[in-house]
mmCIF file with all atom_site columns, C-alpha atoms in Angstrom:
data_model
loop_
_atom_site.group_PDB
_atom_site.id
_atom_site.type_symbol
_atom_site.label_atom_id
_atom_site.label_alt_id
_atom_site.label_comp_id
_atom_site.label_asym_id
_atom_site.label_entity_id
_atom_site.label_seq_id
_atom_site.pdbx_PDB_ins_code
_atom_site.Cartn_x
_atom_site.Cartn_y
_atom_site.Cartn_z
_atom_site.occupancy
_atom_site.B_iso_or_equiv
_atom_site.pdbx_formal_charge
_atom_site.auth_seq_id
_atom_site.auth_comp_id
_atom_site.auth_asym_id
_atom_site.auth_atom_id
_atom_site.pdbx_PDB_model_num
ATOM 1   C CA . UNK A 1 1   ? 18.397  5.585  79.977  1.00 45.00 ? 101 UNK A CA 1
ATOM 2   C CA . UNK A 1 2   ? 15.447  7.343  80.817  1.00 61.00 ? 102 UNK A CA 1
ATOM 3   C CA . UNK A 1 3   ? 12.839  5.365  82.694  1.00 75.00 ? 103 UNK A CA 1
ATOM 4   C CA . UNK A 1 4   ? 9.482   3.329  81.039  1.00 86.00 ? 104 UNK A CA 1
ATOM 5   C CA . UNK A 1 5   ? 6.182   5.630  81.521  1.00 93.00 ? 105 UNK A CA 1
ATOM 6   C CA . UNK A 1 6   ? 3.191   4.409  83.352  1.00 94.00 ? 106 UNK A CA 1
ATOM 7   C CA . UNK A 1 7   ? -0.053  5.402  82.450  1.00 96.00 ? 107 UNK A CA 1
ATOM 8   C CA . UNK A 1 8   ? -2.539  6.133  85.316  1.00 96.00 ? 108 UNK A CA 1
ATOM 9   C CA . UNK A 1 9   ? -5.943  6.647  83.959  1.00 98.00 ? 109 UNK A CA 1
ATOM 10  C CA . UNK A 1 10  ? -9.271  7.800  85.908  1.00 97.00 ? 110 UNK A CA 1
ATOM 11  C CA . UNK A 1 11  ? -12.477 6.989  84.237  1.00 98.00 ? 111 UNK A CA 1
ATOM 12  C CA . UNK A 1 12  ? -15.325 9.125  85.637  1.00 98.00 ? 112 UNK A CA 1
ATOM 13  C CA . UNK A 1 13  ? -18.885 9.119  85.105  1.00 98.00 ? 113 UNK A CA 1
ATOM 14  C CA . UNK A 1 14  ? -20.297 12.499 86.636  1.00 98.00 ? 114 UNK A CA 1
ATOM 15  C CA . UNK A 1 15  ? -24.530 12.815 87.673  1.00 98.00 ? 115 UNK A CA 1
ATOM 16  C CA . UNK A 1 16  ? -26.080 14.811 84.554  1.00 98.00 ? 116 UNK A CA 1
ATOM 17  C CA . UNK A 1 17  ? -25.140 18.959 85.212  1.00 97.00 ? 117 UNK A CA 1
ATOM 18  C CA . UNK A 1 18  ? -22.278 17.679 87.582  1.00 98.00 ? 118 UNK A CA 1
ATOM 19  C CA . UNK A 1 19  ? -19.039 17.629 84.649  1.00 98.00 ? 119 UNK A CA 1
ATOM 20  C CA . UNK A 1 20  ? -17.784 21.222 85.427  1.00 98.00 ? 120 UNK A CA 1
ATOM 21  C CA . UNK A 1 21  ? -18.000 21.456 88.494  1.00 98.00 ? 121 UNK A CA 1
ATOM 22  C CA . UNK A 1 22  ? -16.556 18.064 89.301  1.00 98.00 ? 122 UNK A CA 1
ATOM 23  C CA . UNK A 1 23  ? -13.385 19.000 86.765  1.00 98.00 ? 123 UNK A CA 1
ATOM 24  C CA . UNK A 1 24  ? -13.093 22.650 88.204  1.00 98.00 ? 124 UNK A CA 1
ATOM 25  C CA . UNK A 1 25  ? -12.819 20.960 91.959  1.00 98.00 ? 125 UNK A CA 1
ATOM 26  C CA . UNK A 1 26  ? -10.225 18.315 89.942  1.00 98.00 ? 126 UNK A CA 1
ATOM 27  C CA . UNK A 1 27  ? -8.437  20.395 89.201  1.00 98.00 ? 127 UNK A CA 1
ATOM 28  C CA . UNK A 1 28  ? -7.927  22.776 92.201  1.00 98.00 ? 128 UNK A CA 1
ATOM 29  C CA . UNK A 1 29  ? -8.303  20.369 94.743  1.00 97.00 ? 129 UNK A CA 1
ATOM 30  C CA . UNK A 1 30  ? -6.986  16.784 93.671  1.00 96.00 ? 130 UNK A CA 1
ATOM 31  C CA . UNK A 1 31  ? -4.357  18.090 90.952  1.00 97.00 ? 131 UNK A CA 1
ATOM 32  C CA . UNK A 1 32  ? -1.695  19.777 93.469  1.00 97.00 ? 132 UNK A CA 1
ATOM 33  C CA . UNK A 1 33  ? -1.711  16.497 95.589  1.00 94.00 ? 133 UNK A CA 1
ATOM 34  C CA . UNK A 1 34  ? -0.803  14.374 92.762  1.00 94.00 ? 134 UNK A CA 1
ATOM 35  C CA . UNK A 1 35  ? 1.751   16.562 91.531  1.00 96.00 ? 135 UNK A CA 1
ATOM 36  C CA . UNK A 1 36  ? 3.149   15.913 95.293  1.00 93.00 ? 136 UNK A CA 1
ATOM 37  C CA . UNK A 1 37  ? 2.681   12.450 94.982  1.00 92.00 ? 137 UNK A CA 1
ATOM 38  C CA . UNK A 1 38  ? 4.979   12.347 91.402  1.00 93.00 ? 138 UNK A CA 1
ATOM 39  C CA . UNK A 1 39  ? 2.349   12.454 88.878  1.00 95.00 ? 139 UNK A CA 1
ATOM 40  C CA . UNK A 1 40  ? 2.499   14.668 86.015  1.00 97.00 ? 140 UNK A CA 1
ATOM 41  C CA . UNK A 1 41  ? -0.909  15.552 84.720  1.00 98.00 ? 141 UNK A CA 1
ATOM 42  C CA . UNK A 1 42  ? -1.151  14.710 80.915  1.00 97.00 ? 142 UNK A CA 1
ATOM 43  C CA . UNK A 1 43  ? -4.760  15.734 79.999  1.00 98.00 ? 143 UNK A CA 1
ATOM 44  C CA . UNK A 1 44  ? -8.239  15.671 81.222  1.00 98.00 ? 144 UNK A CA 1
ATOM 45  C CA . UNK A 1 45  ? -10.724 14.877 78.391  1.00 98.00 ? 145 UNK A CA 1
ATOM 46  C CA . UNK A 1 46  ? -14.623 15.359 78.512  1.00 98.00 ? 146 UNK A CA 1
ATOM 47  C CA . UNK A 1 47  ? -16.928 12.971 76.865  1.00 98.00 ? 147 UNK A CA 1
ATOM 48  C CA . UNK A 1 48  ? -19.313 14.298 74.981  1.00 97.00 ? 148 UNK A CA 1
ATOM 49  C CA . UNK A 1 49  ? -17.399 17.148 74.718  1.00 97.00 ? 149 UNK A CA 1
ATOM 50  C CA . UNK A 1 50  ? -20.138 19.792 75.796  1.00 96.00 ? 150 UNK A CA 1
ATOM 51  C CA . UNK A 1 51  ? -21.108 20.278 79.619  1.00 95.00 ? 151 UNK A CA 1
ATOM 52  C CA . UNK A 1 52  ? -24.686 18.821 79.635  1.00 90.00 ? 152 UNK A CA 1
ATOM 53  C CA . UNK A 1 53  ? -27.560 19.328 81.734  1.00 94.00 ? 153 UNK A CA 1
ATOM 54  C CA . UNK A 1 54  ? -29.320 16.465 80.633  1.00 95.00 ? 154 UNK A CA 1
ATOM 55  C CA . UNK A 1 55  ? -26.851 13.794 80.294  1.00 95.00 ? 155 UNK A CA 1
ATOM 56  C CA . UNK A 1 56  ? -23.781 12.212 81.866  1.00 97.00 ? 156 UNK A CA 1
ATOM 57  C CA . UNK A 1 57  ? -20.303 12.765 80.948  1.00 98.00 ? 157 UNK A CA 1
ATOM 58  C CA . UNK A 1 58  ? -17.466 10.244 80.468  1.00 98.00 ? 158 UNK A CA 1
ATOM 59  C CA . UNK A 1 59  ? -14.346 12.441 82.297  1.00 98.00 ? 159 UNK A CA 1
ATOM 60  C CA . UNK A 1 60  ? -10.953 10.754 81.549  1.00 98.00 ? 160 UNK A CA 1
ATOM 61  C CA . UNK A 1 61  ? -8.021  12.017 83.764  1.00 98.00 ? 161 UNK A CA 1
ATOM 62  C CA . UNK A 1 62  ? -4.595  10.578 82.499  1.00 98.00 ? 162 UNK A CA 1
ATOM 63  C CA . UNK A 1 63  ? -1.171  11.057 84.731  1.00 97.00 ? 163 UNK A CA 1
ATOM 64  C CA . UNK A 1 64  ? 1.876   9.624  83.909  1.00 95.00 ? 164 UNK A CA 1
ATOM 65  C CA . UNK A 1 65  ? 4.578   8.578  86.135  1.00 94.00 ? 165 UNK A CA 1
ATOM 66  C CA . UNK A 1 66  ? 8.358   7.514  85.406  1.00 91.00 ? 166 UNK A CA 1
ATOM 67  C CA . UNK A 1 67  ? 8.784   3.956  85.742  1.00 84.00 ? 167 UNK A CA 1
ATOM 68  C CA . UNK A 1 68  ? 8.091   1.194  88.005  1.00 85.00 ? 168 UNK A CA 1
ATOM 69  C CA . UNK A 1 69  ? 9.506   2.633  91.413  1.00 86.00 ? 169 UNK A CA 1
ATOM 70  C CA . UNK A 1 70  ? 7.540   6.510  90.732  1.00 85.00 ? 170 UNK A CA 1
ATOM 71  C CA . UNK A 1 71  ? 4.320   4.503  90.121  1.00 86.00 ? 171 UNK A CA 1
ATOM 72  C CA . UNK A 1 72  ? 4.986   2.338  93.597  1.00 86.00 ? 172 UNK A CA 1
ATOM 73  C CA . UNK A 1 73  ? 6.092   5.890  95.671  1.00 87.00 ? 173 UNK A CA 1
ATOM 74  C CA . UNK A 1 74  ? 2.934   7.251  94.019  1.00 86.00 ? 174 UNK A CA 1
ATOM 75  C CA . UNK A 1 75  ? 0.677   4.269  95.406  1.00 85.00 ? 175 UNK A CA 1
ATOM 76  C CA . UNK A 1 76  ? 2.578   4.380  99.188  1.00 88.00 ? 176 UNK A CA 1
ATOM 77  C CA . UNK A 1 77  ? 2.081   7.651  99.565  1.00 84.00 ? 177 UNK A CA 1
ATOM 78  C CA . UNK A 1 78  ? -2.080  7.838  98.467  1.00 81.00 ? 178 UNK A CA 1
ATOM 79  C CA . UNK A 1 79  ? -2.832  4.653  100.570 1.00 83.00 ? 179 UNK A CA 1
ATOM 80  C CA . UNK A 1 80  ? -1.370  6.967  103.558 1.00 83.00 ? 180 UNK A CA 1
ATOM 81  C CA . UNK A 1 81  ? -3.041  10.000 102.921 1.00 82.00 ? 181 UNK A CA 1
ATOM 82  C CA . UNK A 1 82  ? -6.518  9.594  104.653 1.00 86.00 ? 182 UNK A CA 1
ATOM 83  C CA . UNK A 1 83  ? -7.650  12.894 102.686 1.00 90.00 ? 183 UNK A CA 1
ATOM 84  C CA . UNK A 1 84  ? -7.433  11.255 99.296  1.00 90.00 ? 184 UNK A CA 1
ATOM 85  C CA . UNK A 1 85  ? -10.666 8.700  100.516 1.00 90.00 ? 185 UNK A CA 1
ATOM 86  C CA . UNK A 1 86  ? -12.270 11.815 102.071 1.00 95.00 ? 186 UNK A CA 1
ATOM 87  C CA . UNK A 1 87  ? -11.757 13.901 98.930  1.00 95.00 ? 187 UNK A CA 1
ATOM 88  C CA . UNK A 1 88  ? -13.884 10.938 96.768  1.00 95.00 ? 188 UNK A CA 1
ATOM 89  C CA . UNK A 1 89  ? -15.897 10.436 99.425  1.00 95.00 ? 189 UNK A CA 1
ATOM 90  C CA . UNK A 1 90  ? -17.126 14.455 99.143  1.00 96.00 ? 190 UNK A CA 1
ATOM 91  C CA . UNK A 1 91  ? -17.753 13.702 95.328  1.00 97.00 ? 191 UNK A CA 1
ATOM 92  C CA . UNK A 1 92  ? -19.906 10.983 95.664  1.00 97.00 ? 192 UNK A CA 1
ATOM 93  C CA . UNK A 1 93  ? -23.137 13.897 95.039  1.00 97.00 ? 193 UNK A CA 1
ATOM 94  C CA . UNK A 1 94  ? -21.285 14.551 91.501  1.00 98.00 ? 194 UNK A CA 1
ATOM 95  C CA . UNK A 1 95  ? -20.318 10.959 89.992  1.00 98.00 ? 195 UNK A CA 1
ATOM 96  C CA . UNK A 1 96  ? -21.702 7.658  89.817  1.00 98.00 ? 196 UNK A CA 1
ATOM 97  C CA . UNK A 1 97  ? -18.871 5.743  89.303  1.00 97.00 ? 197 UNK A CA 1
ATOM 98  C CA . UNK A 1 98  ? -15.293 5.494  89.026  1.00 97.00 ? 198 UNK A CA 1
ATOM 99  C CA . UNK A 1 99  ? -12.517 3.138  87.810  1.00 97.00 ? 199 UNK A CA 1
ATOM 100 C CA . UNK A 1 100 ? -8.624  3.628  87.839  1.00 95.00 ? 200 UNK A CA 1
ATOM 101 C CA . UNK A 1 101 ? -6.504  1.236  85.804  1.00 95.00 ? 201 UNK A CA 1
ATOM 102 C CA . UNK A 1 102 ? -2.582  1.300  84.764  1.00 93.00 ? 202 UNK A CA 1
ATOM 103 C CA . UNK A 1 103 ? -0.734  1.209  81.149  1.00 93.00 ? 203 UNK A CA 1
ATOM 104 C CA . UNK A 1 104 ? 2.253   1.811  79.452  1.00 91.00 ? 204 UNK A CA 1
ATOM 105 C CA . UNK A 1 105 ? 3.016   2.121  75.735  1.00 90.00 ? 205 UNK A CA 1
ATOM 106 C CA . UNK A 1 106 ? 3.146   -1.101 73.635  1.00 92.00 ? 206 UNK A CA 1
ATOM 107 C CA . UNK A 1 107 ? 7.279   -0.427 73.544  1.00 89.00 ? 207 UNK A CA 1
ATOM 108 C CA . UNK A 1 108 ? 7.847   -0.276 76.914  1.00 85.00 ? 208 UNK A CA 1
ATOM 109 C CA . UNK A 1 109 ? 6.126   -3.292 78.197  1.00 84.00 ? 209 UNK A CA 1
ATOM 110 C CA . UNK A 1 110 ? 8.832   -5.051 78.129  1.00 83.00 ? 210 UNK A CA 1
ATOM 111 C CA . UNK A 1 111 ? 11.334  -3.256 80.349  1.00 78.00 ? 211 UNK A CA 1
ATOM 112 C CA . UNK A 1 112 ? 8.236   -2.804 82.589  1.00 78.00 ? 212 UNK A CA 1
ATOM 113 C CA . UNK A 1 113 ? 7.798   -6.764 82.650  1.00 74.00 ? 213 UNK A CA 1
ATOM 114 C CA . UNK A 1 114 ? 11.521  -7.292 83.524  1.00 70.00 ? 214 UNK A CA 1
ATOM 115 C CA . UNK A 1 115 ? 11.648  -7.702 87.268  1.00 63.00 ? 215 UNK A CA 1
#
């Protein structure tokens, strides 16, 4: 039986001008840690989809992990890594906020639930 997913979505508001070069250091900085950490990268999608001088952009970064013990490995291991808070901290002059929340598909919310 192959495990429930979990869902680990970033929300990111980037400064106005700040988009690309906030997804380019995504990318080559944060991505290969939280491949480490079990996540698999599912896509990164750029709202509006243009890279804007003017305005802000809505980034959303989904992962996915496999079930309940991947998704509490994944958490361990960040809240030990003291480069993970450094890493957000050095983006602070690109964003203006940040949120991270959890979810699984409706079908799987059940096994999930079952502890």
């Amino acid at each position: 039986m192959t495990a429930e997913k979990i869902f680990v979505v970033d929300r990111v508001v980037t400064k106005p001008g700040c988009a690309r070069t906030f997804v380019d250091r995504y990318i080559a900085e944060y991505v290969p840690g939280g491949r480490e950490r079990g996540m698999t990268l599912d896509r990164i999608l750029v709202s509006p989809p243009l890279w804007s001088d003017d305005e802000a952009n809505v980034v959303t970064i989904t992962w996915s992990v496999e079930g309940v013990r991947s998704w509490w490995d994944m958490t361990r291991q960040g809240r030990r890594d003291p480069e993970l808070g450094r890493w957000w901290s050095d983006m602070t002059e690109y964003i203006t906020e940040r949120s991270r929340t959890m979810a699984a598909q409706a079908a799987d919310v059940e096994g999930l639930a079952d502890v």
